Amino acid sequence: MTAVELGLDTFGDITLDVSGARVSDAQAIRNLVEQGTLADAVGVDFIGVGEHHRPDFAVSSPEIVLSAIAARTERIRVGTAVTVLSSDDPVRVYERFATLNAISNGRAEIILGRGSFIESFPLFGYDLSDYEALFEEKLELFSLLRTEKPVTWQGTTRAALNAADVYPKTEGGFRAWVGVGGSPESVIRTARYGYGLMLAIIGGSAARFRPYVDLYHRAVGEMGREALPIGIHSPGHIAETDEQAWEEAYPGFEAQNNSIGRERGWPAYSRLRFQQEAGPEGAIYVGSPETVATKIATTIRTLGAGRFDLKYANGTLGHDKLMRSIELYGTKVIPLVRDMLSE
């Protein structure tokens, strides 16, 4: 358990500057590169950057941002959180990640998903009625491309391939996961195609995901697949004390949830809901290094996870606070978690 990987995720949120004004998309991206560089310096294992096509997130091309981070770092693994495979082309996705893997000297990995936002579908000319077929077929094709051998494939969502070879070739492949929000069918699909399972736990107790972990292990065994790690993705923020972390984080969580909630018909976000999720049974990892480390270690033990990624950017919280959170995560939380897991 002490060998568990501890990473960070971000969607490149548009934050507020010290005067309370929104930063530009360009500045948010430059800030993200600086955050990734710091994460490497303080010992974080992984930095994941999400793909979105909406005004509250700056990153629509994560691989470019990750290449910038890779060029400025030495050891941290770089990947997505997630790549929306359904509205992209598997061949181009594979080529971009093979290129990122070369730039990073083998540190690239990809988390594939259907996406919890749908803006990319009309943007790139896809019909939402094909939501399931798009992901199923493209995941199958991507799995074939991972062999780095000529691919023959036919489906309904893109042109067929006949002994097609794809370049550049890697020096040993790259790790790939599928992001899952809690569907048994998605868990079984992930096992069938031989991907690591990345659980997006953004509400409620992590313990309720244990049946999905057990299902994944059973499916991997029945299909004769290699045992692969379980990962967890959950939001949070770290400051010197619990109270400071709560006060810093809440406005950003409120702004983000209310912005998305207006589109999806959610009730207004409340401080009570925030504090419940920040408690021992909730999905928000907000507090002092000791509080966050204890909660992470408990979650890892509960689910038998091999990786935990803290989504450290949530809404409008400023760059300076994000940098401090990353510093505390690397210098305080990670050593504490490793100590707790060694007991």
Short mmCIF file of N, CA and C in Angstrom, two decimals, residues 77-216:
data_model
loop_
_atom_site.label_atom_id
_atom_site.label_comp_id
_atom_site.label_asym_id
_atom_site.label_seq_id
_atom_site.Cartn_x
_atom_site.Cartn_y
_atom_site.Cartn_z
N ARG A 77 4.40 12.10 -13.78
CA ARG A 77 3.67 11.55 -14.90
C ARG A 77 2.62 12.56 -15.36
N VAL A 78 2.38 12.61 -16.68
CA VAL A 78 1.47 13.61 -17.25
C VAL A 78 0.37 12.91 -18.03
N GLY A 79 -0.88 13.33 -17.82
CA GLY A 79 -1.98 12.67 -18.51
C GLY A 79 -3.25 13.49 -18.48
N THR A 80 -4.32 12.90 -18.96
CA THR A 80 -5.60 13.61 -19.03
C THR A 80 -6.54 13.17 -17.94
N ALA A 81 -7.60 14.00 -17.77
CA ALA A 81 -8.59 13.71 -16.74
C ALA A 81 -9.94 14.36 -17.08
N VAL A 82 -10.58 14.01 -18.15
CA VAL A 82 -10.32 12.91 -19.05
C VAL A 82 -10.17 13.43 -20.49
N THR A 83 -9.84 12.49 -21.41
CA THR A 83 -9.96 12.73 -22.85
C THR A 83 -11.35 12.24 -23.27
N VAL A 84 -12.12 13.12 -23.91
CA VAL A 84 -13.48 12.76 -24.33
C VAL A 84 -13.38 12.01 -25.66
N LEU A 85 -13.20 10.70 -25.56
CA LEU A 85 -12.95 9.89 -26.75
C LEU A 85 -14.15 9.86 -27.69
N SER A 86 -15.35 9.93 -27.15
CA SER A 86 -16.56 9.82 -27.97
C SER A 86 -16.62 10.86 -29.08
N SER A 87 -16.14 12.07 -28.82
CA SER A 87 -16.23 13.14 -29.80
C SER A 87 -14.88 13.44 -30.44
N ASP A 88 -13.96 12.51 -30.36
CA ASP A 88 -12.65 12.67 -30.97
C ASP A 88 -12.40 11.47 -31.89
N ASP A 89 -11.29 11.48 -32.57
CA ASP A 89 -10.93 10.38 -33.43
C ASP A 89 -9.86 9.53 -32.75
N PRO A 90 -10.10 8.24 -32.55
CA PRO A 90 -9.13 7.41 -31.83
C PRO A 90 -7.74 7.42 -32.44
N VAL A 91 -7.65 7.48 -33.76
CA VAL A 91 -6.33 7.50 -34.40
C VAL A 91 -5.57 8.76 -34.02
N ARG A 92 -6.24 9.91 -34.11
CA ARG A 92 -5.58 11.17 -33.76
C ARG A 92 -5.25 11.20 -32.26
N VAL A 93 -6.14 10.68 -31.43
CA VAL A 93 -5.86 10.64 -29.99
C VAL A 93 -4.61 9.81 -29.73
N TYR A 94 -4.54 8.64 -30.36
CA TYR A 94 -3.37 7.80 -30.13
C TYR A 94 -2.10 8.48 -30.61
N GLU A 95 -2.14 9.12 -31.77
CA GLU A 95 -0.95 9.80 -32.30
C GLU A 95 -0.50 10.94 -31.38
N ARG A 96 -1.46 11.68 -30.84
CA ARG A 96 -1.10 12.78 -29.94
C ARG A 96 -0.45 12.27 -28.67
N PHE A 97 -0.97 11.17 -28.13
CA PHE A 97 -0.40 10.66 -26.88
C PHE A 97 0.91 9.94 -27.09
N ALA A 98 1.08 9.31 -28.24
CA ALA A 98 2.39 8.74 -28.55
C ALA A 98 3.43 9.85 -28.66
N THR A 99 3.02 11.00 -29.21
CA THR A 99 3.92 12.15 -29.29
C THR A 99 4.23 12.70 -27.91
N LEU A 100 3.20 12.85 -27.07
CA LEU A 100 3.42 13.31 -25.70
C LEU A 100 4.31 12.35 -24.94
N ASN A 101 4.17 11.07 -25.19
CA ASN A 101 5.00 10.09 -24.51
C ASN A 101 6.47 10.26 -24.89
N ALA A 102 6.73 10.61 -26.16
CA ALA A 102 8.11 10.86 -26.59
C ALA A 102 8.67 12.10 -25.93
N ILE A 103 7.88 13.18 -25.90
CA ILE A 103 8.34 14.44 -25.31
C ILE A 103 8.64 14.26 -23.83
N SER A 104 7.81 13.47 -23.13
CA SER A 104 7.95 13.30 -21.68
C SER A 104 8.88 12.16 -21.31
N ASN A 105 9.49 11.53 -22.30
CA ASN A 105 10.39 10.40 -22.04
C ASN A 105 9.67 9.27 -21.32
N GLY A 106 8.47 8.92 -21.85
CA GLY A 106 7.75 7.77 -21.33
C GLY A 106 6.86 8.04 -20.14
N ARG A 107 6.56 9.31 -19.84
CA ARG A 107 5.77 9.62 -18.65
C ARG A 107 4.28 9.85 -18.94
N ALA A 108 3.85 9.68 -20.18
CA ALA A 108 2.46 9.99 -20.54
C ALA A 108 1.51 8.86 -20.17
N GLU A 109 0.29 9.21 -19.83
CA GLU A 109 -0.79 8.26 -19.69
C GLU A 109 -2.09 8.96 -20.03
N ILE A 110 -3.11 8.17 -20.32
CA ILE A 110 -4.38 8.73 -20.76
C ILE A 110 -5.52 8.14 -19.94
N ILE A 111 -6.47 8.99 -19.58
CA ILE A 111 -7.72 8.54 -18.98
C ILE A 111 -8.81 8.88 -19.98
N LEU A 112 -9.46 7.84 -20.50
CA LEU A 112 -10.50 7.99 -21.51
C LEU A 112 -11.87 8.03 -20.84
N GLY A 113 -12.77 8.82 -21.42
CA GLY A 113 -14.12 8.88 -20.88
C GLY A 113 -15.12 9.37 -21.90
N ARG A 114 -16.39 9.23 -21.54
CA ARG A 114 -17.45 9.74 -22.40
C ARG A 114 -17.70 11.22 -22.15
N GLY A 115 -17.23 11.70 -21.00
CA GLY A 115 -17.39 13.11 -20.66
C GLY A 115 -18.70 13.37 -19.94
N SER A 116 -18.63 14.15 -18.87
CA SER A 116 -19.85 14.51 -18.13
C SER A 116 -20.50 15.76 -18.70
N PHE A 117 -19.82 16.43 -19.64
CA PHE A 117 -20.38 17.57 -20.35
C PHE A 117 -20.53 17.20 -21.83
N ILE A 118 -21.51 17.78 -22.50
CA ILE A 118 -21.84 17.33 -23.85
C ILE A 118 -21.52 18.37 -24.93
N GLU A 119 -20.86 19.48 -24.57
CA GLU A 119 -20.61 20.54 -25.55
C GLU A 119 -19.80 20.06 -26.75
N SER A 120 -18.91 19.10 -26.54
CA SER A 120 -18.05 18.66 -27.63
C SER A 120 -18.82 17.91 -28.72
N PHE A 121 -19.97 17.33 -28.41
CA PHE A 121 -20.69 16.53 -29.40
C PHE A 121 -21.22 17.39 -30.55
N PRO A 122 -22.04 18.41 -30.30
CA PRO A 122 -22.46 19.26 -31.42
C PRO A 122 -21.30 20.06 -32.02
N LEU A 123 -20.31 20.40 -31.20
CA LEU A 123 -19.18 21.19 -31.69
C LEU A 123 -18.43 20.46 -32.79
N PHE A 124 -18.31 19.14 -32.65
CA PHE A 124 -17.56 18.35 -33.63
C PHE A 124 -18.47 17.50 -34.53
N GLY A 125 -19.77 17.79 -34.49
CA GLY A 125 -20.68 17.17 -35.45
C GLY A 125 -21.18 15.79 -35.10
N TYR A 126 -21.29 15.47 -33.80
CA TYR A 126 -21.78 14.16 -33.39
C TYR A 126 -23.19 14.27 -32.82
N ASP A 127 -23.97 13.23 -33.03
CA ASP A 127 -25.35 13.17 -32.57
C ASP A 127 -25.39 12.51 -31.19
N LEU A 128 -26.01 13.17 -30.24
CA LEU A 128 -26.08 12.63 -28.89
C LEU A 128 -26.87 11.32 -28.82
N SER A 129 -27.69 11.06 -29.82
CA SER A 129 -28.40 9.78 -29.84
C SER A 129 -27.45 8.61 -30.05
N ASP A 130 -26.23 8.91 -30.51
CA ASP A 130 -25.21 7.87 -30.71
C ASP A 130 -24.24 7.79 -29.53
N TYR A 131 -24.61 8.37 -28.39
CA TYR A 131 -23.72 8.51 -27.23
C TYR A 131 -23.05 7.19 -26.85
N GLU A 132 -23.83 6.11 -26.72
CA GLU A 132 -23.28 4.83 -26.29
C GLU A 132 -22.43 4.19 -27.39
N ALA A 133 -22.93 4.19 -28.62
CA ALA A 133 -22.21 3.56 -29.72
C ALA A 133 -20.88 4.25 -29.99
N LEU A 134 -20.86 5.57 -29.88
CA LEU A 134 -19.62 6.32 -30.13
C LEU A 134 -18.52 5.86 -29.18
N PHE A 135 -18.84 5.76 -27.91
CA PHE A 135 -17.80 5.39 -26.95
C PHE A 135 -17.39 3.93 -27.09
N GLU A 136 -18.38 3.05 -27.25
CA GLU A 136 -18.09 1.62 -27.36
C GLU A 136 -17.19 1.34 -28.56
N GLU A 137 -17.53 1.87 -29.72
CA GLU A 137 -16.75 1.59 -30.93
C GLU A 137 -15.37 2.24 -30.86
N LYS A 138 -15.31 3.47 -30.39
CA LYS A 138 -14.03 4.17 -30.39
C LYS A 138 -13.09 3.60 -29.33
N LEU A 139 -13.64 3.12 -28.22
CA LEU A 139 -12.79 2.47 -27.22
C LEU A 139 -12.22 1.16 -27.77
N GLU A 140 -13.04 0.43 -28.51
CA GLU A 140 -12.56 -0.80 -29.14
C GLU A 140 -11.42 -0.50 -30.11
N LEU A 141 -11.61 0.53 -30.95
CA LEU A 141 -10.57 0.88 -31.92
C LEU A 141 -9.31 1.36 -31.22
N PHE A 142 -9.45 2.17 -30.19
CA PHE A 142 -8.28 2.64 -29.47
C PHE A 142 -7.51 1.47 -28.87
N SER A 143 -8.23 0.47 -28.40
CA SER A 143 -7.58 -0.71 -27.82
C SER A 143 -6.74 -1.42 -28.86
N LEU A 144 -7.22 -1.51 -30.09
CA LEU A 144 -6.45 -2.12 -31.17
C LEU A 144 -5.22 -1.28 -31.52
N LEU A 145 -5.38 0.04 -31.52
CA LEU A 145 -4.25 0.92 -31.84
C LEU A 145 -3.14 0.80 -30.81
N ARG A 146 -3.49 0.47 -29.57
CA ARG A 146 -2.48 0.35 -28.51
C ARG A 146 -1.50 -0.78 -28.77
N THR A 147 -1.87 -1.74 -29.62
CA THR A 147 -0.93 -2.82 -29.95
C THR A 147 0.22 -2.34 -30.81
N GLU A 148 0.06 -1.17 -31.44
CA GLU A 148 1.06 -0.59 -32.35
C GLU A 148 1.39 -1.51 -33.51
N LYS A 149 0.38 -2.26 -33.94
CA LYS A 149 0.48 -3.10 -35.12
C LYS A 149 -0.58 -2.63 -36.13
N PRO A 150 -0.44 -2.99 -37.39
CA PRO A 150 -1.46 -2.60 -38.38
C PRO A 150 -2.85 -3.03 -37.94
N VAL A 151 -3.81 -2.12 -38.09
CA VAL A 151 -5.16 -2.33 -37.57
C VAL A 151 -6.16 -2.44 -38.71
N THR A 152 -6.98 -3.49 -38.62
CA THR A 152 -8.14 -3.64 -39.51
C THR A 152 -9.38 -3.58 -38.63
N TRP A 153 -10.25 -2.64 -38.94
CA TRP A 153 -11.42 -2.39 -38.05
C TRP A 153 -12.55 -1.81 -38.87
N GLN A 154 -13.78 -2.14 -38.48
CA GLN A 154 -14.95 -1.56 -39.13
C GLN A 154 -16.03 -1.31 -38.10
N GLY A 155 -16.66 -0.15 -38.19
CA GLY A 155 -17.75 0.21 -37.29
C GLY A 155 -18.73 1.12 -37.98
N THR A 156 -19.57 1.77 -37.19
CA THR A 156 -20.61 2.64 -37.75
C THR A 156 -20.34 4.13 -37.50
N THR A 157 -19.33 4.44 -36.69
CA THR A 157 -19.15 5.83 -36.25
C THR A 157 -17.98 6.54 -36.92
N ARG A 158 -17.18 5.84 -37.69
CA ARG A 158 -16.10 6.46 -38.44
C ARG A 158 -15.68 5.51 -39.57
N ALA A 159 -14.81 6.01 -40.45
CA ALA A 159 -14.38 5.20 -41.59
C ALA A 159 -13.64 3.96 -41.13
N ALA A 160 -13.79 2.88 -41.90
CA ALA A 160 -13.11 1.62 -41.60
C ALA A 160 -11.60 1.76 -41.84
N LEU A 161 -10.85 0.87 -41.21
CA LEU A 161 -9.40 0.81 -41.41
C LEU A 161 -9.02 -0.56 -41.94
N ASN A 162 -8.10 -0.59 -42.88
CA ASN A 162 -7.64 -1.86 -43.44
C ASN A 162 -6.12 -1.91 -43.37
N ALA A 163 -5.62 -2.69 -42.44
CA ALA A 163 -4.17 -2.83 -42.22
C ALA A 163 -3.50 -1.47 -42.09
N ALA A 164 -4.15 -0.56 -41.37
CA ALA A 164 -3.62 0.80 -41.20
C ALA A 164 -2.58 0.83 -40.09
N ASP A 165 -1.44 1.43 -40.36
CA ASP A 165 -0.40 1.59 -39.36
C ASP A 165 -0.42 3.03 -38.86
N VAL A 166 -0.06 3.22 -37.61
CA VAL A 166 -0.16 4.53 -36.97
C VAL A 166 1.19 4.93 -36.39
N TYR A 167 1.54 6.18 -36.54
CA TYR A 167 2.84 6.71 -36.10
C TYR A 167 2.63 8.00 -35.32
N PRO A 168 3.60 8.31 -34.41
CA PRO A 168 4.87 7.64 -34.14
C PRO A 168 4.69 6.41 -33.25
N LYS A 169 5.63 5.51 -33.35
CA LYS A 169 5.66 4.37 -32.45
C LYS A 169 6.27 4.81 -31.12
N THR A 170 5.79 4.20 -30.03
CA THR A 170 6.35 4.52 -28.72
C THR A 170 7.52 3.59 -28.40
N GLU A 171 8.15 3.82 -27.27
CA GLU A 171 9.26 2.98 -26.82
C GLU A 171 8.81 1.97 -25.76
N GLY A 172 7.52 1.69 -25.73
CA GLY A 172 7.02 0.74 -24.74
C GLY A 172 5.57 0.95 -24.37
N GLY A 173 4.85 1.72 -25.20
CA GLY A 173 3.44 1.97 -24.92
C GLY A 173 3.25 2.99 -23.81
N PHE A 174 2.00 3.25 -23.46
CA PHE A 174 1.71 4.13 -22.33
C PHE A 174 0.48 3.63 -21.59
N ARG A 175 0.42 3.96 -20.32
CA ARG A 175 -0.67 3.50 -19.47
C ARG A 175 -1.98 4.15 -19.88
N ALA A 176 -3.06 3.37 -19.83
CA ALA A 176 -4.38 3.89 -20.20
C ALA A 176 -5.43 3.44 -19.19
N TRP A 177 -6.32 4.35 -18.86
CA TRP A 177 -7.41 4.12 -17.92
C TRP A 177 -8.73 4.49 -18.60
N VAL A 178 -9.83 4.05 -18.01
CA VAL A 178 -11.15 4.55 -18.36
C VAL A 178 -11.77 5.17 -17.12
N GLY A 179 -12.25 6.40 -17.25
CA GLY A 179 -12.93 7.07 -16.15
C GLY A 179 -14.37 6.60 -16.05
N VAL A 180 -14.78 6.20 -14.85
CA VAL A 180 -16.12 5.63 -14.63
C VAL A 180 -16.78 6.36 -13.48
N GLY A 181 -18.06 6.73 -13.68
CA GLY A 181 -18.78 7.45 -12.65
C GLY A 181 -19.66 6.59 -11.77
N GLY A 182 -19.82 5.30 -12.10
CA GLY A 182 -20.63 4.44 -11.24
C GLY A 182 -21.61 3.55 -11.97
N SER A 183 -21.33 3.18 -13.22
CA SER A 183 -22.19 2.29 -13.99
C SER A 183 -21.57 0.90 -14.04
N PRO A 184 -22.29 -0.16 -13.65
CA PRO A 184 -21.73 -1.51 -13.75
C PRO A 184 -21.31 -1.86 -15.17
N GLU A 185 -22.10 -1.43 -16.16
CA GLU A 185 -21.77 -1.72 -17.55
C GLU A 185 -20.42 -1.10 -17.93
N SER A 186 -20.16 0.12 -17.43
CA SER A 186 -18.89 0.78 -17.72
C SER A 186 -17.73 0.05 -17.07
N VAL A 187 -17.95 -0.48 -15.87
CA VAL A 187 -16.90 -1.24 -15.18
C VAL A 187 -16.53 -2.48 -15.97
N ILE A 188 -17.53 -3.21 -16.45
CA ILE A 188 -17.29 -4.44 -17.20
C ILE A 188 -16.61 -4.12 -18.53
N ARG A 189 -17.04 -3.05 -19.19
CA ARG A 189 -16.42 -2.64 -20.44
C ARG A 189 -14.94 -2.32 -20.24
N THR A 190 -14.63 -1.63 -19.15
CA THR A 190 -13.25 -1.29 -18.84
C THR A 190 -12.39 -2.53 -18.69
N ALA A 191 -12.92 -3.53 -17.99
CA ALA A 191 -12.19 -4.79 -17.82
C ALA A 191 -12.04 -5.52 -19.15
N ARG A 192 -13.10 -5.51 -19.95
CA ARG A 192 -13.08 -6.27 -21.20
C ARG A 192 -11.99 -5.78 -22.14
N TYR A 193 -11.78 -4.48 -22.19
CA TYR A 193 -10.78 -3.92 -23.11
C TYR A 193 -9.40 -3.75 -22.47
N GLY A 194 -9.26 -4.11 -21.21
CA GLY A 194 -7.95 -4.14 -20.59
C GLY A 194 -7.42 -2.80 -20.13
N TYR A 195 -8.29 -1.97 -19.54
CA TYR A 195 -7.87 -0.65 -19.04
C TYR A 195 -7.90 -0.63 -17.51
N GLY A 196 -7.11 0.28 -16.93
CA GLY A 196 -7.23 0.55 -15.51
C GLY A 196 -8.54 1.26 -15.23
N LEU A 197 -9.10 1.06 -14.05
CA LEU A 197 -10.38 1.65 -13.67
C LEU A 197 -10.14 2.90 -12.84
N MET A 198 -10.57 4.06 -13.35
CA MET A 198 -10.46 5.32 -12.61
C MET A 198 -11.86 5.75 -12.18
N LEU A 199 -12.13 5.67 -10.89
CA LEU A 199 -13.45 6.00 -10.35
C LEU A 199 -13.54 7.48 -10.03
N ALA A 200 -14.49 8.16 -10.64
CA ALA A 200 -14.74 9.57 -10.33
C ALA A 200 -15.74 9.62 -9.19
N ILE A 201 -15.24 9.88 -7.99
CA ILE A 201 -16.09 9.92 -6.79
C ILE A 201 -16.24 11.38 -6.39
N ILE A 202 -17.37 11.97 -6.77
CA ILE A 202 -17.56 13.40 -6.53
C ILE A 202 -18.74 13.69 -5.61
N GLY A 203 -19.30 12.64 -5.02
CA GLY A 203 -20.39 12.82 -4.07
C GLY A 203 -20.61 11.56 -3.25
N GLY A 204 -20.91 11.74 -1.97
CA GLY A 204 -21.19 10.61 -1.10
C GLY A 204 -19.94 9.89 -0.62
N SER A 205 -20.17 8.78 0.05
CA SER A 205 -19.08 8.01 0.65
C SER A 205 -18.36 7.18 -0.40
N ALA A 206 -17.03 7.13 -0.28
CA ALA A 206 -16.25 6.29 -1.19
C ALA A 206 -16.60 4.81 -1.02
N ALA A 207 -17.04 4.42 0.16
CA ALA A 207 -17.34 3.01 0.43
C ALA A 207 -18.43 2.46 -0.47
N ARG A 208 -19.32 3.33 -0.98
CA ARG A 208 -20.40 2.84 -1.83
C ARG A 208 -19.88 2.38 -3.19
N PHE A 209 -18.60 2.68 -3.51
CA PHE A 209 -18.01 2.24 -4.76
C PHE A 209 -17.31 0.88 -4.63
N ARG A 210 -17.29 0.32 -3.43
CA ARG A 210 -16.62 -0.97 -3.24
C ARG A 210 -17.22 -2.07 -4.13
N PRO A 211 -18.55 -2.15 -4.31
CA PRO A 211 -19.08 -3.17 -5.22
C PRO A 211 -18.56 -3.05 -6.64
N TYR A 212 -18.27 -1.83 -7.10
CA TYR A 212 -17.73 -1.65 -8.45
C TYR A 212 -16.28 -2.15 -8.53
N VAL A 213 -15.53 -1.94 -7.45
CA VAL A 213 -14.17 -2.45 -7.40
C VAL A 213 -14.19 -3.98 -7.45
N ASP A 214 -15.07 -4.59 -6.66
CA ASP A 214 -15.17 -6.05 -6.64
C ASP A 214 -15.62 -6.57 -8.00
N LEU A 215 -16.57 -5.89 -8.63
CA LEU A 215 -17.04 -6.29 -9.96
C LEU A 215 -15.90 -6.22 -10.98
N TYR A 216 -15.11 -5.17 -10.90
CA TYR A 216 -13.98 -5.03 -11.82
C TYR A 216 -12.98 -6.17 -11.66
#
